[in-house]
Amino acid sequence: MFKAEPHVTRLAFLASDRSEAQEARDALALRYGDAGAESAQVIVALGGDGFMLEVLHAHMASGRPIYGMNRGSVGFLMNEYSEDDLLERINAAERAVIHPLSMRAVDAHGTVHNALAINEVSLLRQTRQTAKLRISIDGKVRLGELSCDGALVATPAGSTAYNLSAHGPIIPLDARVLALTPISAFRPRRWRGALLAHTARVSFEILEADKRPVSAVADNFEVRDVLEVHVAEDRDKSMIMLFDAGRSLEERVLAEQFSV
């Protein structure tokens, strides 16, 4: 496991395939040097939120902090882009420690798929037919049948992404809870989801799976035709994200709750 050093001088630059991200990578590498991902103290990700998730997944095992700068279309997880004073910004940055969700999905062939999600694990109907889900928390059935387009479990860091679009709650990073949010629930129509302890284990059973097929998605990893899906926070894994002083992820999540 990588151990953070007190003063950062060695950076590695990774960029999405967008032209502006590639141009930024070249300019920054020329100005600050590129130590490579294996030798760098901090990895600088250039792109949008989707690319940040890719970098976090790819370098999760290394423990190296990730500092993002927005060179994409969406940048909630990114800092503002500037070529100036980059080392000073990184050394003064605030840290956010993120724990992913683990997903265990069993498909119609009996194959078990395991994946990690930084934002959310979502279940989605595959056809025009409404999905029917049975939801259990820590082994106890809490909702015998949910007719819906789908449902998701979101981390605090991911609560402002798909979860928010599905009218789920925004969760402060230190709240130690997960959001369980329905997607276009038809019956029970008034059920709006639940807030769960971060230790909760959420299980989904797909009802009438042959007639109403469902896919499971952990961030960008998809499994089709699932029969059951189990989701829990993985406290043994963590990622460090860096944000400019005064613009921490905690502050962004809080500010999002007052946006109009």
XYZ file of C-alpha atoms in Angstrom:
260
model
C 0.000 0.000 0.000
C 1.248 3.470 -0.943
C 2.015 5.755 2.005
C 1.456 9.474 1.561
C 4.506 11.724 1.874
C 4.380 15.087 3.671
C 5.268 17.291 0.703
C 4.142 16.433 -2.812
C 6.579 17.059 -5.658
C 6.018 14.067 -7.978
C 2.855 13.952 -10.082
C 1.416 11.646 -12.717
C -1.049 12.982 -15.275
C -3.867 10.877 -16.721
C -6.350 12.246 -19.262
C -9.606 11.175 -20.851
C -9.768 10.888 -24.626
C -11.298 14.350 -25.032
C -9.027 16.696 -26.953
C -9.036 19.362 -24.229
C -8.026 16.774 -21.639
C -5.199 15.465 -23.817
C -3.940 18.996 -24.465
C -4.040 19.766 -20.737
C -2.081 16.609 -19.938
C 0.659 17.556 -22.402
C 0.889 21.110 -21.061
C 0.982 20.076 -17.414
C 3.477 17.273 -17.967
C 5.790 19.687 -19.756
C 5.525 22.230 -16.950
C 5.645 19.942 -13.879
C 7.121 16.722 -15.230
C 5.387 13.336 -15.232
C 6.760 10.834 -12.718
C 4.502 8.027 -13.914
C 1.760 6.369 -11.889
C 4.127 3.968 -10.104
C 6.439 6.699 -8.784
C 4.055 9.613 -8.320
C 2.862 10.789 -4.918
C -0.404 12.067 -6.410
C -2.251 11.170 -9.614
C -3.858 14.079 -11.446
C -6.965 13.073 -13.425
C -8.002 15.333 -16.303
C -11.536 14.882 -17.605
C -15.040 14.711 -16.208
C -16.688 12.782 -13.395
C -16.908 9.624 -15.484
C -13.168 9.641 -16.064
C -12.544 10.318 -12.371
C -14.474 7.144 -11.536
C -12.354 5.196 -14.045
C -9.138 6.464 -12.450
C -10.369 5.731 -8.921
C -11.239 2.172 -9.909
C -7.946 1.625 -11.744
C -5.761 2.890 -8.885
C -7.815 1.816 -5.867
C -5.271 -0.792 -4.780
C -2.340 1.639 -4.872
C -3.742 3.999 -2.220
C -2.403 7.011 -4.125
C -4.477 10.186 -3.713
C -6.326 11.369 -6.818
C -6.630 15.066 -7.636
C -9.038 15.798 -10.469
C -9.295 18.841 -12.711
C -12.317 19.374 -14.918
C -11.649 18.904 -18.607
C -15.000 17.223 -19.297
C -18.718 17.999 -19.361
C -19.558 17.248 -15.699
C -17.170 18.076 -12.900
C -18.807 17.662 -9.496
C -15.903 15.467 -8.385
C -13.289 17.675 -10.040
C -11.404 20.839 -9.153
C -11.329 23.832 -11.452
C -8.722 23.611 -14.176
C -5.678 25.858 -14.000
C -2.077 25.279 -14.997
C -0.752 27.704 -12.368
C 0.394 26.835 -8.820
C -0.592 23.189 -9.146
C 1.854 21.850 -6.549
C 0.793 24.529 -4.078
C -2.877 23.665 -4.595
C -2.275 19.948 -4.135
C -0.164 20.403 -0.994
C -2.887 22.586 0.542
C -5.740 20.325 -0.600
C -8.326 18.739 1.695
C -8.746 14.962 1.680
C -11.912 12.911 1.304
C -11.756 9.190 2.089
C -14.245 7.150 0.069
C -15.321 3.550 0.702
C -16.869 1.659 -2.230
C -19.840 -0.670 -2.372
C -19.293 -4.326 -3.177
C -21.807 -5.975 -5.507
C -22.375 -9.714 -5.799
C -24.782 -10.534 -8.621
C -26.001 -13.968 -9.717
C -27.262 -14.172 -13.302
C -29.756 -16.541 -14.939
C -26.972 -19.003 -15.780
C -25.875 -19.211 -12.150
C -22.693 -17.240 -12.793
C -21.567 -15.039 -9.903
C -20.249 -11.575 -10.745
C -18.396 -9.395 -8.243
C -17.725 -5.688 -8.715
C -17.091 -2.489 -6.778
C -19.014 0.772 -7.058
C -17.870 4.200 -5.912
C -21.161 5.947 -6.698
C -23.956 3.377 -6.725
C -25.200 -0.087 -7.544
C -28.369 0.173 -9.624
C -30.905 -2.383 -10.822
C -32.681 -1.509 -14.077
C -35.454 -3.128 -16.105
C -34.223 -4.421 -19.473
C -37.524 -4.350 -21.405
C -40.796 -2.467 -21.494
C -42.013 -4.675 -18.647
C -41.898 -3.179 -15.164
C -39.340 -4.806 -12.885
C -40.531 -6.550 -9.733
C -38.064 -6.659 -6.841
C -38.099 -8.145 -3.361
C -35.821 -6.188 -1.007
C -34.215 -7.558 2.153
C -32.019 -5.732 4.657
C -29.617 -7.840 6.731
C -31.531 -10.977 5.791
C -35.002 -9.674 6.680
C -37.530 -8.947 3.942
C -38.518 -5.290 4.175
C -40.422 -4.912 0.907
C -42.089 -8.015 -0.492
C -42.697 -6.594 -3.961
C -41.616 -3.325 -5.540
C -42.909 -2.651 -9.064
C -40.591 -0.100 -10.627
C -38.144 0.814 -13.363
C -35.426 -0.150 -10.893
C -33.744 0.685 -7.606
C -30.304 1.717 -6.420
C -28.029 1.797 -3.409
C -25.828 4.899 -3.288
C -22.806 5.906 -1.231
C -22.627 9.400 0.277
C -20.141 10.361 -2.469
C -22.562 9.072 -5.098
C -25.696 10.514 -3.530
C -25.498 13.612 -5.757
C -25.270 11.528 -8.963
C -27.904 9.058 -10.239
C -29.434 8.892 -6.756
C -30.258 12.601 -6.833
C -31.758 12.309 -10.327
C -34.015 9.560 -8.961
C -35.127 11.953 -6.174
C -33.017 10.252 -3.524
C -31.537 12.145 -0.546
C -28.207 13.953 -0.583
C -26.006 12.437 2.133
C -23.141 14.197 3.965
C -19.896 12.242 3.659
C -19.532 11.685 7.393
C -23.133 10.536 7.914
C -22.173 6.818 7.704
C -25.394 5.919 5.909
C -26.382 4.582 2.494
C -29.342 5.598 0.348
C -31.777 2.976 -0.943
C -33.776 4.711 -3.653
C -36.503 3.427 -6.012
C -36.441 4.434 -9.683
C -39.920 5.370 -10.940
C -41.750 3.237 -8.396
C -45.238 2.182 -9.542
C -46.335 0.131 -6.536
C -46.153 0.870 -3.653
C -46.438 4.300 -5.221
C -45.777 6.259 -2.039
C -42.554 4.459 -1.084
C -39.685 6.931 -1.480
C -36.808 4.761 -0.331
C -34.839 4.489 2.891
C -31.690 5.614 4.638
C -29.658 2.663 5.895
C -26.748 2.268 8.263
C -23.496 1.951 6.337
C -23.138 -1.561 7.787
C -26.408 -2.727 6.199
C -26.402 -5.579 3.695
C -28.999 -5.047 0.970
C -30.318 -7.959 -1.076
C -32.542 -7.796 -4.153
C -34.452 -10.795 -5.497
C -35.819 -10.390 -9.013
C -39.399 -11.648 -9.233
C -40.730 -13.079 -12.535
C -37.198 -12.769 -13.907
C -38.005 -14.574 -17.178
C -40.816 -12.176 -18.015
C -39.291 -9.084 -16.410
C -35.483 -9.237 -16.905
C -33.291 -6.892 -14.877
C -29.684 -5.771 -15.182
C -27.387 -4.762 -12.321
C -24.815 -1.998 -12.742
C -21.933 -1.185 -10.380
C -20.824 2.235 -11.640
C -20.006 1.247 -15.256
C -19.883 -2.564 -14.848
C -23.117 -4.203 -16.016
C -24.497 -7.704 -15.494
C -27.549 -8.699 -17.554
C -30.396 -11.022 -16.576
C -29.694 -11.124 -12.855
C -31.669 -13.253 -10.407
C -30.316 -11.818 -7.161
C -28.011 -8.973 -6.177
C -26.302 -8.353 -2.842
C -24.809 -4.972 -1.925
C -22.721 -3.880 1.066
C -20.120 -1.259 1.867
C -16.539 -2.542 1.700
C -14.721 -0.865 4.597
C -11.533 -2.756 3.796
C -11.069 -0.692 0.638
C -10.695 3.078 0.502
C -9.734 5.836 -1.915
C -8.374 9.297 -1.233
C -9.623 12.232 -3.288
C -8.056 15.685 -3.029
C -9.994 18.944 -3.274
C -8.833 22.546 -3.254
C -8.868 24.220 0.155
C -12.340 25.572 0.909
C -13.882 23.429 -1.849
C -13.908 20.035 -0.132
C -16.274 17.291 -1.207
C -18.105 17.709 2.105
C -18.679 21.389 1.287
C -19.907 20.570 -2.221
C -22.355 17.982 -0.930
C -23.658 20.447 1.678
C -23.960 23.273 -0.850
C -25.866 21.008 -3.259
C -28.641 20.689 -0.670
C -29.250 24.450 -0.848
C -29.004 24.843 -4.630
C -32.139 26.080 -6.370
